[in-house]
């Protein structure tokens, strides 16, 4: 290992105090961002050539010309099914093809007919189907407006910030291939390009000690969108930022460029591990979305102005507006405008493009125990036993990079993990699982089979000179597989077969870390932009790399089971569409209260753009939490989708029982609450998989007209029916919870006290408090017999929590399948029940009559919150039997408990209440 790498690793392992921002670019240091940002709002040089318009049944094409340089662009417009519009802009005659993002869209989006309403010398008007919704194309300057009746919903290039750097021959040096250069010059002359002066850094750019050769020159693109009537925008993760995006006026734009940023700063627009170029706008009138399909480095500027009210009748109020500018280094403009109008519509529209959250196995929703690193098999056995000794359930124990032989992935350290199957079998015996890390950097070692095969198949990423690209990562000098190549992905998937991944078993699952990709000695700790993936530069595909790694790994886990078992794969880097392949987390956070607090808006932002399976390292990865912080983090993590504790190599051990009996009891209770609610979590993920609706969602998603909810990001909803306000401040004695829904009610999930909706509720808290409320009008199933793992609870009974609305009604669902295979999809083997309480009757009916599945679980108890005392409770089954049931009524809490209905969870039945 070189001295420089050893020094770098020493810095990482020591746990630095904060990110070194000098390692990462600002906009002014990224030349294309600076050039695009130097374009000021005003008169656009782009003009639509209406005489070139062609309209077919599925699309409109139209040429645009830049009057400054005479370069022509080709505009394509599509009206898509589901109330969406697609806009594509490319060079009309590019010198070489420009990159268009593959593998993110699940299919070519189906189109609907476009029809011409009117045309004159100023532009054209197209119908978007609905009587009052039109697309207006203005010619000089070029502009698009989507209007509904008298209202403009969205405008494109209304600020004149469209910019498209056309490809051109280089002037200042001669090419190694002079014939290619001459041909490029002739192509430029054929298109009547005006000669333009090159700016600094267009053809070569240096950042710190790294030089980007930029062989294709400047290729940046920019486009502005205006959203009249909008003050609140969300999305474009990943940033350690509030849920509502802030204006970037006078500051750097939000950056989307997957980077390994350990111990990141909070509340700034720096790029982090993942990038999803989707922005949502929301107002009391409408929710919309913009999906900018580009995988290159991207910056997003946001400028918002609030509505200005006035008392003058003659001077009407100024309407709020938000302007958004997207800037990318290369590729084409390919943007999907999702017109809602409801939040649920936007989620469905985006899901129709990029797919839904993968449906995880039930056990993946349990608790995960991890650290860097459990040192050997005995350590694993001891930690596993510790959970049993302290009566804390868990499903997964994780192994970090030290488990492999010299950090050669797909291997085991022969000194410390010499019998991996024996270790895994010990977990199988307790119905538990393991996750092992497999990173996408491969140790360069002629004796390492994985490296030899990738090299022999010529499947590594190449450097600009055509040799295998190499960089430093955990194993030392490493090669980077070219996951953009389907052959590489297929080979990688094959490596997870049980006969290829020696020592692996059915209960071993996978973690892909460092997949930005992380290159310790690379520019900004990542791959050089002029590295090559076939004919494409890394700059074109950078943000796709992590998605491809997770895709190949998930495919491998599916293939090893013959297509039967659902995979579980955690990845750090992600892009649009990553939701189809597994879970993500918020990366290398710190044991600080501010990092606990920021985990909520970070996961909420991911949920809004399709990635529901999100969590943060419980306790913080860097530094050591106080016992209070650790307890509060467990309480928060238990109510976030992905629930894993993780810690840095140099931190003291922090298994849940190491902080004294009192804190162990508090952590145990938080974890047990998670396990009790697994039926509800599983239902939410089933629905997310089917519809694209987020599991963990902001309040405004369900209360879109309540402006109070628009900026709330310290509490959230799980589905529609649970509201969670974690305690995230040190020494808290109380929290203020906003309960939305004027005219509705909420019930404390533990005391069952009823509270009116539409109010700020002062809630005293102790160290055992987790403020959780169930919506009046909902029915939530729980399993209250908590065992050592979720699989051990498979046949246990359910308790139904029926929270009555002010009208005395409630509704809910229950979903059951085998918990781990694709049989629910391939063979329709599942139970999906609907519970309805109305007119003094609680009934269970089958939502999916064509499905078939047998469950051994039954309904053990029914709690009705907000009830009156009945004189009798009678059970009627589908077989015609009738039985009187015992019950208790607590007058202090107005909770009615019905004991031992004893009906199978998959059966039809009715409870009749005589008041």
PDB file of N, CA and C in Angstrom, residues 356-409:
ATOM      1  N   UNK A 356     -41.946   1.350  -9.162  1.00  0.00           N
ATOM      2  CA  UNK A 356     -42.296   1.544  -7.761  1.00  0.00           C
ATOM      3  C   UNK A 356     -41.226   0.942  -6.849  1.00  0.00           C
ATOM      4  N   UNK A 357     -41.372   1.236  -5.566  1.00  0.00           N
ATOM      5  CA  UNK A 357     -40.488   0.646  -4.572  1.00  0.00           C
ATOM      6  C   UNK A 357     -40.583  -0.869  -4.608  1.00  0.00           C
ATOM      7  N   UNK A 358     -39.433  -1.529  -4.649  1.00  0.00           N
ATOM      8  CA  UNK A 358     -39.451  -2.986  -4.584  1.00  0.00           C
ATOM      9  C   UNK A 358     -40.139  -3.427  -3.298  1.00  0.00           C
ATOM     10  N   UNK A 359     -40.790  -4.572  -3.356  1.00  0.00           N
ATOM     11  CA  UNK A 359     -41.502  -5.095  -2.188  1.00  0.00           C
ATOM     12  C   UNK A 359     -40.517  -5.931  -1.384  1.00  0.00           C
ATOM     13  N   UNK A 360     -40.073  -5.446  -0.238  1.00  0.00           N
ATOM     14  CA  UNK A 360     -39.033  -6.184   0.497  1.00  0.00           C
ATOM     15  C   UNK A 360     -39.602  -7.400   1.200  1.00  0.00           C
ATOM     16  N   UNK A 361     -38.751  -8.369   1.471  1.00  0.00           N
ATOM     17  CA  UNK A 361     -39.196  -9.452   2.360  1.00  0.00           C
ATOM     18  C   UNK A 361     -39.544  -8.874   3.720  1.00  0.00           C
ATOM     19  N   UNK A 362     -40.491  -9.483   4.388  1.00  0.00           N
ATOM     20  CA  UNK A 362     -40.980  -8.966   5.663  1.00  0.00           C
ATOM     21  C   UNK A 362     -39.848  -8.788   6.665  1.00  0.00           C
ATOM     22  N   UNK A 363     -38.910  -9.738   6.706  1.00  0.00           N
ATOM     23  CA  UNK A 363     -37.858  -9.658   7.711  1.00  0.00           C
ATOM     24  C   UNK A 363     -36.931  -8.460   7.501  1.00  0.00           C
ATOM     25  N   UNK A 364     -36.886  -7.904   6.274  1.00  0.00           N
ATOM     26  CA  UNK A 364     -36.058  -6.718   6.034  1.00  0.00           C
ATOM     27  C   UNK A 364     -36.617  -5.488   6.724  1.00  0.00           C
ATOM     28  N   UNK A 365     -37.874  -5.554   7.157  1.00  0.00           N
ATOM     29  CA  UNK A 365     -38.496  -4.434   7.863  1.00  0.00           C
ATOM     30  C   UNK A 365     -38.270  -4.509   9.371  1.00  0.00           C
ATOM     31  N   UNK A 366     -37.586  -5.566   9.817  1.00  0.00           N
ATOM     32  CA  UNK A 366     -37.235  -5.674  11.226  1.00  0.00           C
ATOM     33  C   UNK A 366     -36.015  -4.844  11.558  1.00  0.00           C
ATOM     34  N   UNK A 367     -35.404  -5.142  12.696  1.00  0.00           N
ATOM     35  CA  UNK A 367     -34.248  -4.381  13.167  1.00  0.00           C
ATOM     36  C   UNK A 367     -32.953  -5.024  12.669  1.00  0.00           C
ATOM     37  N   UNK A 368     -31.983  -4.160  12.272  1.00  0.00           N
ATOM     38  CA  UNK A 368     -30.695  -4.587  11.744  1.00  0.00           C
ATOM     39  C   UNK A 368     -29.585  -4.095  12.670  1.00  0.00           C
ATOM     40  N   UNK A 369     -28.685  -4.991  13.049  1.00  0.00           N
ATOM     41  CA  UNK A 369     -27.566  -4.643  13.932  1.00  0.00           C
ATOM     42  C   UNK A 369     -26.259  -4.679  13.131  1.00  0.00           C
ATOM     43  N   UNK A 370     -25.537  -3.547  13.118  1.00  0.00           N
ATOM     44  CA  UNK A 370     -24.351  -3.431  12.284  1.00  0.00           C
ATOM     45  C   UNK A 370     -23.295  -2.594  12.991  1.00  0.00           C
ATOM     46  N   UNK A 371     -22.031  -2.867  12.691  1.00  0.00           N
ATOM     47  CA  UNK A 371     -20.956  -1.946  12.988  1.00  0.00           C
ATOM     48  C   UNK A 371     -19.784  -2.292  12.071  1.00  0.00           C
ATOM     49  N   UNK A 372     -18.875  -1.344  11.925  1.00  0.00           N
ATOM     50  CA  UNK A 372     -17.619  -1.574  11.248  1.00  0.00           C
ATOM     51  C   UNK A 372     -16.589  -1.845  12.335  1.00  0.00           C
ATOM     52  N   UNK A 373     -16.298  -3.067  12.686  1.00  0.00           N
ATOM     53  CA  UNK A 373     -16.693  -4.333  12.105  1.00  0.00           C
ATOM     54  C   UNK A 373     -16.892  -5.316  13.262  1.00  0.00           C
ATOM     55  N   UNK A 374     -17.732  -6.321  13.120  1.00  0.00           N
ATOM     56  CA  UNK A 374     -17.682  -7.440  14.057  1.00  0.00           C
ATOM     57  C   UNK A 374     -16.470  -8.291  13.687  1.00  0.00           C
ATOM     58  N   UNK A 375     -15.615  -8.526  14.668  1.00  0.00           N
ATOM     59  CA  UNK A 375     -14.239  -8.930  14.373  1.00  0.00           C
ATOM     60  C   UNK A 375     -14.076 -10.383  13.942  1.00  0.00           C
ATOM     61  N   UNK A 376     -14.976 -11.280  14.403  1.00  0.00           N
ATOM     62  CA  UNK A 376     -14.823 -12.683  14.025  1.00  0.00           C
ATOM     63  C   UNK A 376     -16.129 -13.414  14.289  1.00  0.00           C
ATOM     64  N   UNK A 377     -16.121 -14.703  14.007  1.00  0.00           N
ATOM     65  CA  UNK A 377     -17.346 -15.485  14.167  1.00  0.00           C
ATOM     66  C   UNK A 377     -17.797 -15.534  15.621  1.00  0.00           C
ATOM     67  N   UNK A 378     -16.884 -15.580  16.538  1.00  0.00           N
ATOM     68  CA  UNK A 378     -17.258 -15.601  17.948  1.00  0.00           C
ATOM     69  C   UNK A 378     -17.903 -14.289  18.344  1.00  0.00           C
ATOM     70  N   UNK A 379     -17.427 -13.187  17.800  1.00  0.00           N
ATOM     71  CA  UNK A 379     -18.041 -11.885  18.067  1.00  0.00           C
ATOM     72  C   UNK A 379     -19.479 -11.870  17.556  1.00  0.00           C
ATOM     73  N   UNK A 380     -19.678 -12.408  16.365  1.00  0.00           N
ATOM     74  CA  UNK A 380     -21.033 -12.494  15.816  1.00  0.00           C
ATOM     75  C   UNK A 380     -21.919 -13.340  16.721  1.00  0.00           C
ATOM     76  N   UNK A 381     -21.416 -14.493  17.135  1.00  0.00           N
ATOM     77  CA  UNK A 381     -22.198 -15.376  17.996  1.00  0.00           C
ATOM     78  C   UNK A 381     -22.531 -14.702  19.322  1.00  0.00           C
ATOM     79  N   UNK A 382     -21.575 -13.971  19.869  1.00  0.00           N
ATOM     80  CA  UNK A 382     -21.784 -13.312  21.153  1.00  0.00           C
ATOM     81  C   UNK A 382     -22.827 -12.205  21.050  1.00  0.00           C
ATOM     82  N   UNK A 383     -22.744 -11.406  19.992  1.00  0.00           N
ATOM     83  CA  UNK A 383     -23.727 -10.331  19.806  1.00  0.00           C
ATOM     84  C   UNK A 383     -25.112 -10.928  19.588  1.00  0.00           C
ATOM     85  N   UNK A 384     -25.188 -11.955  18.770  1.00  0.00           N
ATOM     86  CA  UNK A 384     -26.463 -12.627  18.532  1.00  0.00           C
ATOM     87  C   UNK A 384     -27.063 -13.129  19.853  1.00  0.00           C
ATOM     88  N   UNK A 385     -26.258 -13.736  20.680  1.00  0.00           N
ATOM     89  CA  UNK A 385     -26.736 -14.234  21.964  1.00  0.00           C
ATOM     90  C   UNK A 385     -27.135 -13.103  22.878  1.00  0.00           C
ATOM     91  N   UNK A 386     -26.428 -11.972  22.773  1.00  0.00           N
ATOM     92  CA  UNK A 386     -26.758 -10.827  23.608  1.00  0.00           C
ATOM     93  C   UNK A 386     -28.177 -10.329  23.402  1.00  0.00           C
ATOM     94  N   UNK A 387     -28.646 -10.393  22.177  1.00  0.00           N
ATOM     95  CA  UNK A 387     -30.031  -9.983  21.921  1.00  0.00           C
ATOM     96  C   UNK A 387     -31.007 -10.920  22.625  1.00  0.00           C
ATOM     97  N   UNK A 388     -30.710 -12.213  22.614  1.00  0.00           N
ATOM     98  CA  UNK A 388     -31.579 -13.147  23.315  1.00  0.00           C
ATOM     99  C   UNK A 388     -31.505 -12.935  24.823  1.00  0.00           C
ATOM    100  N   UNK A 389     -30.297 -12.725  25.327  1.00  0.00           N
ATOM    101  CA  UNK A 389     -30.127 -12.551  26.768  1.00  0.00           C
ATOM    102  C   UNK A 389     -30.860 -11.323  27.283  1.00  0.00           C
ATOM    103  N   UNK A 390     -30.990 -10.309  26.423  1.00  0.00           N
ATOM    104  CA  UNK A 390     -31.637  -9.068  26.851  1.00  0.00           C
ATOM    105  C   UNK A 390     -33.030  -8.911  26.259  1.00  0.00           C
ATOM    106  N   UNK A 391     -33.543  -9.982  25.641  1.00  0.00           N
ATOM    107  CA  UNK A 391     -34.920 -10.036  25.153  1.00  0.00           C
ATOM    108  C   UNK A 391     -35.225  -8.891  24.182  1.00  0.00           C
ATOM    109  N   UNK A 392     -34.303  -8.656  23.262  1.00  0.00           N
ATOM    110  CA  UNK A 392     -34.484  -7.631  22.233  1.00  0.00           C
ATOM    111  C   UNK A 392     -34.557  -8.339  20.883  1.00  0.00           C
ATOM    112  N   UNK A 393     -35.643  -8.180  20.149  1.00  0.00           N
ATOM    113  CA  UNK A 393     -35.746  -8.851  18.850  1.00  0.00           C
ATOM    114  C   UNK A 393     -34.832  -8.198  17.813  1.00  0.00           C
ATOM    115  N   UNK A 394     -34.373  -8.994  16.868  1.00  0.00           N
ATOM    116  CA  UNK A 394     -33.671  -8.450  15.703  1.00  0.00           C
ATOM    117  C   UNK A 394     -33.694  -9.503  14.605  1.00  0.00           C
ATOM    118  N   UNK A 395     -33.462  -9.046  13.379  1.00  0.00           N
ATOM    119  CA  UNK A 395     -33.532  -9.946  12.233  1.00  0.00           C
ATOM    120  C   UNK A 395     -32.209 -10.106  11.500  1.00  0.00           C
ATOM    121  N   UNK A 396     -31.360  -9.083  11.484  1.00  0.00           N
ATOM    122  CA  UNK A 396     -30.128  -9.121  10.705  1.00  0.00           C
ATOM    123  C   UNK A 396     -28.939  -8.681  11.542  1.00  0.00           C
ATOM    124  N   UNK A 397     -27.816  -9.365  11.380  1.00  0.00           N
ATOM    125  CA  UNK A 397     -26.529  -8.868  11.831  1.00  0.00           C
ATOM    126  C   UNK A 397     -25.679  -8.668  10.588  1.00  0.00           C
ATOM    127  N   UNK A 398     -24.867  -7.605  10.589  1.00  0.00           N
ATOM    128  CA  UNK A 398     -24.161  -7.177   9.378  1.00  0.00           C
ATOM    129  C   UNK A 398     -22.650  -7.301   9.548  1.00  0.00           C
ATOM    130  N   UNK A 399     -21.973  -7.590   8.420  1.00  0.00           N
ATOM    131  CA  UNK A 399     -20.518  -7.609   8.377  1.00  0.00           C
ATOM    132  C   UNK A 399     -20.011  -6.571   7.379  1.00  0.00           C
ATOM    133  N   UNK A 400     -19.092  -5.733   7.843  1.00  0.00           N
ATOM    134  CA  UNK A 400     -18.484  -4.686   7.022  1.00  0.00           C
ATOM    135  C   UNK A 400     -17.231  -5.241   6.341  1.00  0.00           C
ATOM    136  N   UNK A 401     -16.395  -4.360   5.827  1.00  0.00           N
ATOM    137  CA  UNK A 401     -15.321  -4.745   4.904  1.00  0.00           C
ATOM    138  C   UNK A 401     -14.273  -5.662   5.511  1.00  0.00           C
ATOM    139  N   UNK A 402     -14.117  -5.664   6.838  1.00  0.00           N
ATOM    140  CA  UNK A 402     -13.055  -6.476   7.431  1.00  0.00           C
ATOM    141  C   UNK A 402     -13.358  -7.976   7.390  1.00  0.00           C
ATOM    142  N   UNK A 403     -14.572  -8.351   7.052  1.00  0.00           N
ATOM    143  CA  UNK A 403     -14.894  -9.785   7.047  1.00  0.00           C
ATOM    144  C   UNK A 403     -14.257 -10.519   5.871  1.00  0.00           C
ATOM    145  N   UNK A 404     -13.929  -9.771   4.803  1.00  0.00           N
ATOM    146  CA  UNK A 404     -13.403 -10.408   3.595  1.00  0.00           C
ATOM    147  C   UNK A 404     -11.890 -10.598   3.719  1.00  0.00           C
ATOM    148  N   UNK A 405     -11.356 -11.460   2.921  1.00  0.00           N
ATOM    149  CA  UNK A 405      -9.921 -11.761   2.917  1.00  0.00           C
ATOM    150  C   UNK A 405      -9.179 -10.620   2.222  1.00  0.00           C
ATOM    151  N   UNK A 406      -8.583  -9.733   3.024  1.00  0.00           N
ATOM    152  CA  UNK A 406      -7.860  -8.600   2.453  1.00  0.00           C
ATOM    153  C   UNK A 406      -8.749  -7.684   1.649  1.00  0.00           C
ATOM    154  N   UNK A 407     -10.003  -7.579   2.048  1.00  0.00           N
ATOM    155  CA  UNK A 407     -11.006  -6.752   1.361  1.00  0.00           C
ATOM    156  C   UNK A 407     -11.186  -7.191  -0.099  1.00  0.00           C
ATOM    157  N   UNK A 408     -11.039  -8.480  -0.302  1.00  0.00           N
ATOM    158  CA  UNK A 408     -11.379  -9.089  -1.595  1.00  0.00           C
ATOM    159  C   UNK A 408     -12.820  -9.584  -1.466  1.00  0.00           C
ATOM    160  N   UNK A 409     -13.740  -8.872  -2.051  1.00  0.00           N
ATOM    161  CA  UNK A 409     -15.159  -9.175  -1.897  1.00  0.00           C
ATOM    162  C   UNK A 409     -15.494 -10.528  -2.507  1.00  0.00           C
TER     163      UNK A 409
END
